[in-house]
Amino acid sequence: MELTVRALQESDWETLQEWWTKWNWPEMNKDLLPLNGTGGLIVCKGNIPIVSGFLYLTNSKVAWMEWIISNQDYRESDRKEALEMLILGLEDVALSVDKNIILSVGRNTGLIDMHKKLGYTVDERSSYEISKKLI
């Protein structure tokens, strides 16, 4: 069966919530995500969702790729291929809306290695995610 990539749909929300829970990530609120939780892509094999991520679009030439998460229970050999398909799909979306650069943050070595494979610059120096909840 072939891998496919598609836009996130409202019906994917429960799946994403399950993944965040299994990976011990904080549960996300839709209003913190692009297009209220549908501003991203998901890669599937048949009816099995494998990996998903979001793309924040800005009023500049920069897009922000974030919240890449996978189905922890999916153990097939094409898992890396699915991740590559997701990142390249998000790149295509960014290019289609005239973005020149994609930024992202990550600490997972598999994700970092995939970014390197795809030509991303990965700063080897430590940095920190800095955030503040305003409301």
PDB file of C-alpha atoms in Angstrom:
ATOM      1  CA  MET A   1       0.000   0.000   0.000  1.00  0.00           C
ATOM      2  CA  GLU A   2       1.200   3.475  -0.886  1.00  0.00           C
ATOM      3  CA  LEU A   3       1.856   6.429   1.407  1.00  0.00           C
ATOM      4  CA  THR A   4      -0.315   9.487   0.830  1.00  0.00           C
ATOM      5  CA  VAL A   5      -0.141  13.015   2.165  1.00  0.00           C
ATOM      6  CA  ARG A   6      -3.183  15.222   2.646  1.00  0.00           C
ATOM      7  CA  ALA A   7      -4.327  18.334   4.447  1.00  0.00           C
ATOM      8  CA  LEU A   8      -5.376  17.896   8.052  1.00  0.00           C
ATOM      9  CA  GLN A   9      -9.113  17.717   8.606  1.00  0.00           C
ATOM     10  CA  GLU A  10     -11.275  18.336  11.639  1.00  0.00           C
ATOM     11  CA  SER A  11     -11.763  14.558  11.870  1.00  0.00           C
ATOM     12  CA  ASP A  12      -8.003  14.123  12.545  1.00  0.00           C
ATOM     13  CA  TRP A  13      -8.157  16.070  15.806  1.00  0.00           C
ATOM     14  CA  GLU A  14      -8.829  13.079  18.062  1.00  0.00           C
ATOM     15  CA  THR A  15      -5.914  11.170  16.495  1.00  0.00           C
ATOM     16  CA  LEU A  16      -3.546  14.071  17.141  1.00  0.00           C
ATOM     17  CA  GLN A  17      -4.738  14.342  20.745  1.00  0.00           C
ATOM     18  CA  GLU A  18      -4.014  10.616  21.240  1.00  0.00           C
ATOM     19  CA  TRP A  19      -0.528  11.000  19.787  1.00  0.00           C
ATOM     20  CA  TRP A  20       0.296  13.987  22.004  1.00  0.00           C
ATOM     21  CA  THR A  21      -0.829  12.008  25.048  1.00  0.00           C
ATOM     22  CA  LYS A  22       1.229   8.926  24.120  1.00  0.00           C
ATOM     23  CA  TRP A  23       4.354  11.056  23.560  1.00  0.00           C
ATOM     24  CA  ASN A  24       3.765  12.904  26.871  1.00  0.00           C
ATOM     25  CA  TRP A  25       3.336  16.221  25.110  1.00  0.00           C
ATOM     26  CA  PRO A  26       0.989  18.838  26.525  1.00  0.00           C
ATOM     27  CA  GLU A  27      -2.462  18.700  24.999  1.00  0.00           C
ATOM     28  CA  MET A  28      -2.763  21.422  22.398  1.00  0.00           C
ATOM     29  CA  ASN A  29      -5.640  23.816  22.026  1.00  0.00           C
ATOM     30  CA  LYS A  30      -6.897  24.299  18.496  1.00  0.00           C
ATOM     31  CA  ASP A  31      -6.640  28.063  18.789  1.00  0.00           C
ATOM     32  CA  LEU A  32      -2.848  27.747  19.221  1.00  0.00           C
ATOM     33  CA  LEU A  33      -2.491  25.948  15.902  1.00  0.00           C
ATOM     34  CA  PRO A  34      -2.716  27.219  12.332  1.00  0.00           C
ATOM     35  CA  LEU A  35      -6.245  27.262  10.915  1.00  0.00           C
ATOM     36  CA  ASN A  36      -7.679  26.116  14.218  1.00  0.00           C
ATOM     37  CA  GLY A  37      -5.915  22.743  14.067  1.00  0.00           C
ATOM     38  CA  THR A  38      -6.239  22.061  10.352  1.00  0.00           C
ATOM     39  CA  GLY A  39      -3.272  24.100   9.069  1.00  0.00           C
ATOM     40  CA  GLY A  40      -0.979  21.205   8.393  1.00  0.00           C
ATOM     41  CA  LEU A  41      -0.545  17.848   6.728  1.00  0.00           C
ATOM     42  CA  ILE A  42      -0.826  14.195   7.677  1.00  0.00           C
ATOM     43  CA  VAL A  43       0.781  11.202   5.992  1.00  0.00           C
ATOM     44  CA  CYS A  44      -1.162   7.945   5.930  1.00  0.00           C
ATOM     45  CA  LYS A  45      -0.800   4.422   4.624  1.00  0.00           C
ATOM     46  CA  GLY A  46      -4.302   3.430   3.686  1.00  0.00           C
ATOM     47  CA  ASN A  47      -6.395   4.346   6.723  1.00  0.00           C
ATOM     48  CA  ILE A  48      -3.416   4.335   9.101  1.00  0.00           C
ATOM     49  CA  PRO A  49      -2.141   7.819  10.016  1.00  0.00           C
ATOM     50  CA  ILE A  50       1.644   7.857  10.496  1.00  0.00           C
ATOM     51  CA  VAL A  51       2.980  11.389  10.977  1.00  0.00           C
ATOM     52  CA  SER A  52       1.631  14.928  11.004  1.00  0.00           C
ATOM     53  CA  GLY A  53       2.862  18.491  11.305  1.00  0.00           C
ATOM     54  CA  PHE A  54       1.733  22.096  11.121  1.00  0.00           C
ATOM     55  CA  LEU A  55       2.838  25.105   9.114  1.00  0.00           C
ATOM     56  CA  TYR A  56       2.439  28.603  10.537  1.00  0.00           C
ATOM     57  CA  LEU A  57       2.325  31.224   7.794  1.00  0.00           C
ATOM     58  CA  THR A  58       3.505  34.749   8.491  1.00  0.00           C
ATOM     59  CA  ASN A  59       3.153  38.115   6.785  1.00  0.00           C
ATOM     60  CA  SER A  60       6.814  37.818   5.764  1.00  0.00           C
ATOM     61  CA  LYS A  61       8.629  35.349   3.513  1.00  0.00           C
ATOM     62  CA  VAL A  62       9.071  32.985   6.494  1.00  0.00           C
ATOM     63  CA  ALA A  63       6.988  29.948   7.443  1.00  0.00           C
ATOM     64  CA  TRP A  64       7.325  28.018  10.689  1.00  0.00           C
ATOM     65  CA  MET A  65       7.098  24.208  10.659  1.00  0.00           C
ATOM     66  CA  GLU A  66       6.125  22.879  14.056  1.00  0.00           C
ATOM     67  CA  TRP A  67       4.433  20.216  16.175  1.00  0.00           C
ATOM     68  CA  ILE A  68       5.632  17.308  14.042  1.00  0.00           C
ATOM     69  CA  ILE A  69       4.295  14.207  15.761  1.00  0.00           C
ATOM     70  CA  SER A  70       3.973  10.579  14.837  1.00  0.00           C
ATOM     71  CA  ASN A  71       1.922   7.505  15.530  1.00  0.00           C
ATOM     72  CA  GLN A  72       4.012   5.835  18.226  1.00  0.00           C
ATOM     73  CA  ASP A  73       2.433   2.451  17.446  1.00  0.00           C
ATOM     74  CA  TYR A  74       3.372   2.498  13.737  1.00  0.00           C
ATOM     75  CA  ARG A  75       6.480   0.319  13.346  1.00  0.00           C
ATOM     76  CA  GLU A  76       6.643  -0.299   9.589  1.00  0.00           C
ATOM     77  CA  SER A  77       9.861   0.203   7.623  1.00  0.00           C
ATOM     78  CA  ASP A  78       8.443   3.176   5.703  1.00  0.00           C
ATOM     79  CA  ARG A  79       8.206   5.378   8.824  1.00  0.00           C
ATOM     80  CA  LYS A  80      11.187   7.523   7.744  1.00  0.00           C
ATOM     81  CA  GLU A  81       9.768   7.788   4.237  1.00  0.00           C
ATOM     82  CA  ALA A  82       6.524   9.104   5.744  1.00  0.00           C
ATOM     83  CA  LEU A  83       8.434  11.741   7.722  1.00  0.00           C
ATOM     84  CA  GLU A  84      10.315  12.814   4.609  1.00  0.00           C
ATOM     85  CA  MET A  85       7.029  13.023   2.683  1.00  0.00           C
ATOM     86  CA  LEU A  86       5.541  15.209   5.426  1.00  0.00           C
ATOM     87  CA  ILE A  87       8.443  17.668   5.504  1.00  0.00           C
ATOM     88  CA  LEU A  88       8.596  17.913   1.711  1.00  0.00           C
ATOM     89  CA  GLY A  89       4.822  18.399   1.625  1.00  0.00           C
ATOM     90  CA  LEU A  90       5.035  21.250   4.123  1.00  0.00           C
ATOM     91  CA  GLU A  91       7.806  22.764   1.996  1.00  0.00           C
ATOM     92  CA  ASP A  92       5.517  22.577  -1.049  1.00  0.00           C
ATOM     93  CA  VAL A  93       2.758  24.363   0.853  1.00  0.00           C
ATOM     94  CA  ALA A  94       5.202  27.093   1.907  1.00  0.00           C
ATOM     95  CA  LEU A  95       6.455  27.530  -1.656  1.00  0.00           C
ATOM     96  CA  SER A  96       2.887  27.673  -2.989  1.00  0.00           C
ATOM     97  CA  VAL A  97       2.208  30.739  -0.816  1.00  0.00           C
ATOM     98  CA  ASP A  98       5.478  32.477  -1.716  1.00  0.00           C
ATOM     99  CA  LYS A  99       7.558  31.695   1.389  1.00  0.00           C
ATOM    100  CA  ASN A 100      11.355  31.615   1.045  1.00  0.00           C
ATOM    101  CA  ILE A 101      12.430  30.106   4.372  1.00  0.00           C
ATOM    102  CA  ILE A 102      11.074  27.519   6.789  1.00  0.00           C
ATOM    103  CA  LEU A 103      12.135  27.594  10.424  1.00  0.00           C
ATOM    104  CA  SER A 104      11.624  24.806  12.934  1.00  0.00           C
ATOM    105  CA  VAL A 105      12.713  23.679  16.393  1.00  0.00           C
ATOM    106  CA  GLY A 106      13.434  20.100  17.330  1.00  0.00           C
ATOM    107  CA  ARG A 107      15.309  17.849  19.689  1.00  0.00           C
ATOM    108  CA  ASN A 108      14.401  14.404  18.361  1.00  0.00           C
ATOM    109  CA  THR A 109      17.495  12.991  16.650  1.00  0.00           C
ATOM    110  CA  GLY A 110      15.482  11.205  13.957  1.00  0.00           C
ATOM    111  CA  LEU A 111      13.742  14.439  13.050  1.00  0.00           C
ATOM    112  CA  ILE A 112      17.001  16.396  13.097  1.00  0.00           C
ATOM    113  CA  ASP A 113      18.689  13.772  10.912  1.00  0.00           C
ATOM    114  CA  MET A 114      15.832  13.949   8.405  1.00  0.00           C
ATOM    115  CA  HIS A 115      16.116  17.727   8.247  1.00  0.00           C
ATOM    116  CA  LYS A 116      19.851  17.393   7.590  1.00  0.00           C
ATOM    117  CA  LYS A 117      19.169  14.842   4.838  1.00  0.00           C
ATOM    118  CA  LEU A 118      16.772  17.309   3.207  1.00  0.00           C
ATOM    119  CA  GLY A 119      19.309  20.152   3.208  1.00  0.00           C
ATOM    120  CA  TYR A 120      18.288  22.073   6.317  1.00  0.00           C
ATOM    121  CA  THR A 121      20.913  23.924   8.316  1.00  0.00           C
ATOM    122  CA  VAL A 122      21.002  22.529  11.850  1.00  0.00           C
ATOM    123  CA  ASP A 123      22.854  24.644  14.390  1.00  0.00           C
ATOM    124  CA  GLU A 124      24.792  22.250  16.616  1.00  0.00           C
ATOM    125  CA  ARG A 125      24.956  24.743  19.491  1.00  0.00           C
ATOM    126  CA  SER A 126      22.349  24.440  22.224  1.00  0.00           C
ATOM    127  CA  SER A 127      19.448  26.831  22.161  1.00  0.00           C
ATOM    128  CA  TYR A 128      16.260  27.076  24.146  1.00  0.00           C
ATOM    129  CA  GLU A 129      12.604  27.287  23.324  1.00  0.00           C
ATOM    130  CA  ILE A 130      11.400  30.456  24.959  1.00  0.00           C
ATOM    131  CA  SER A 131       7.693  31.078  25.461  1.00  0.00           C
ATOM    132  CA  LYS A 132       5.333  32.989  27.671  1.00  0.00           C
ATOM    133  CA  LYS A 133       1.624  32.383  28.087  1.00  0.00           C
ATOM    134  CA  LEU A 134      -0.056  35.780  27.918  1.00  0.00           C
ATOM    135  CA  ILE A 135      -3.617  34.743  28.750  1.00  0.00           C
TER     136      ILE A 135
END
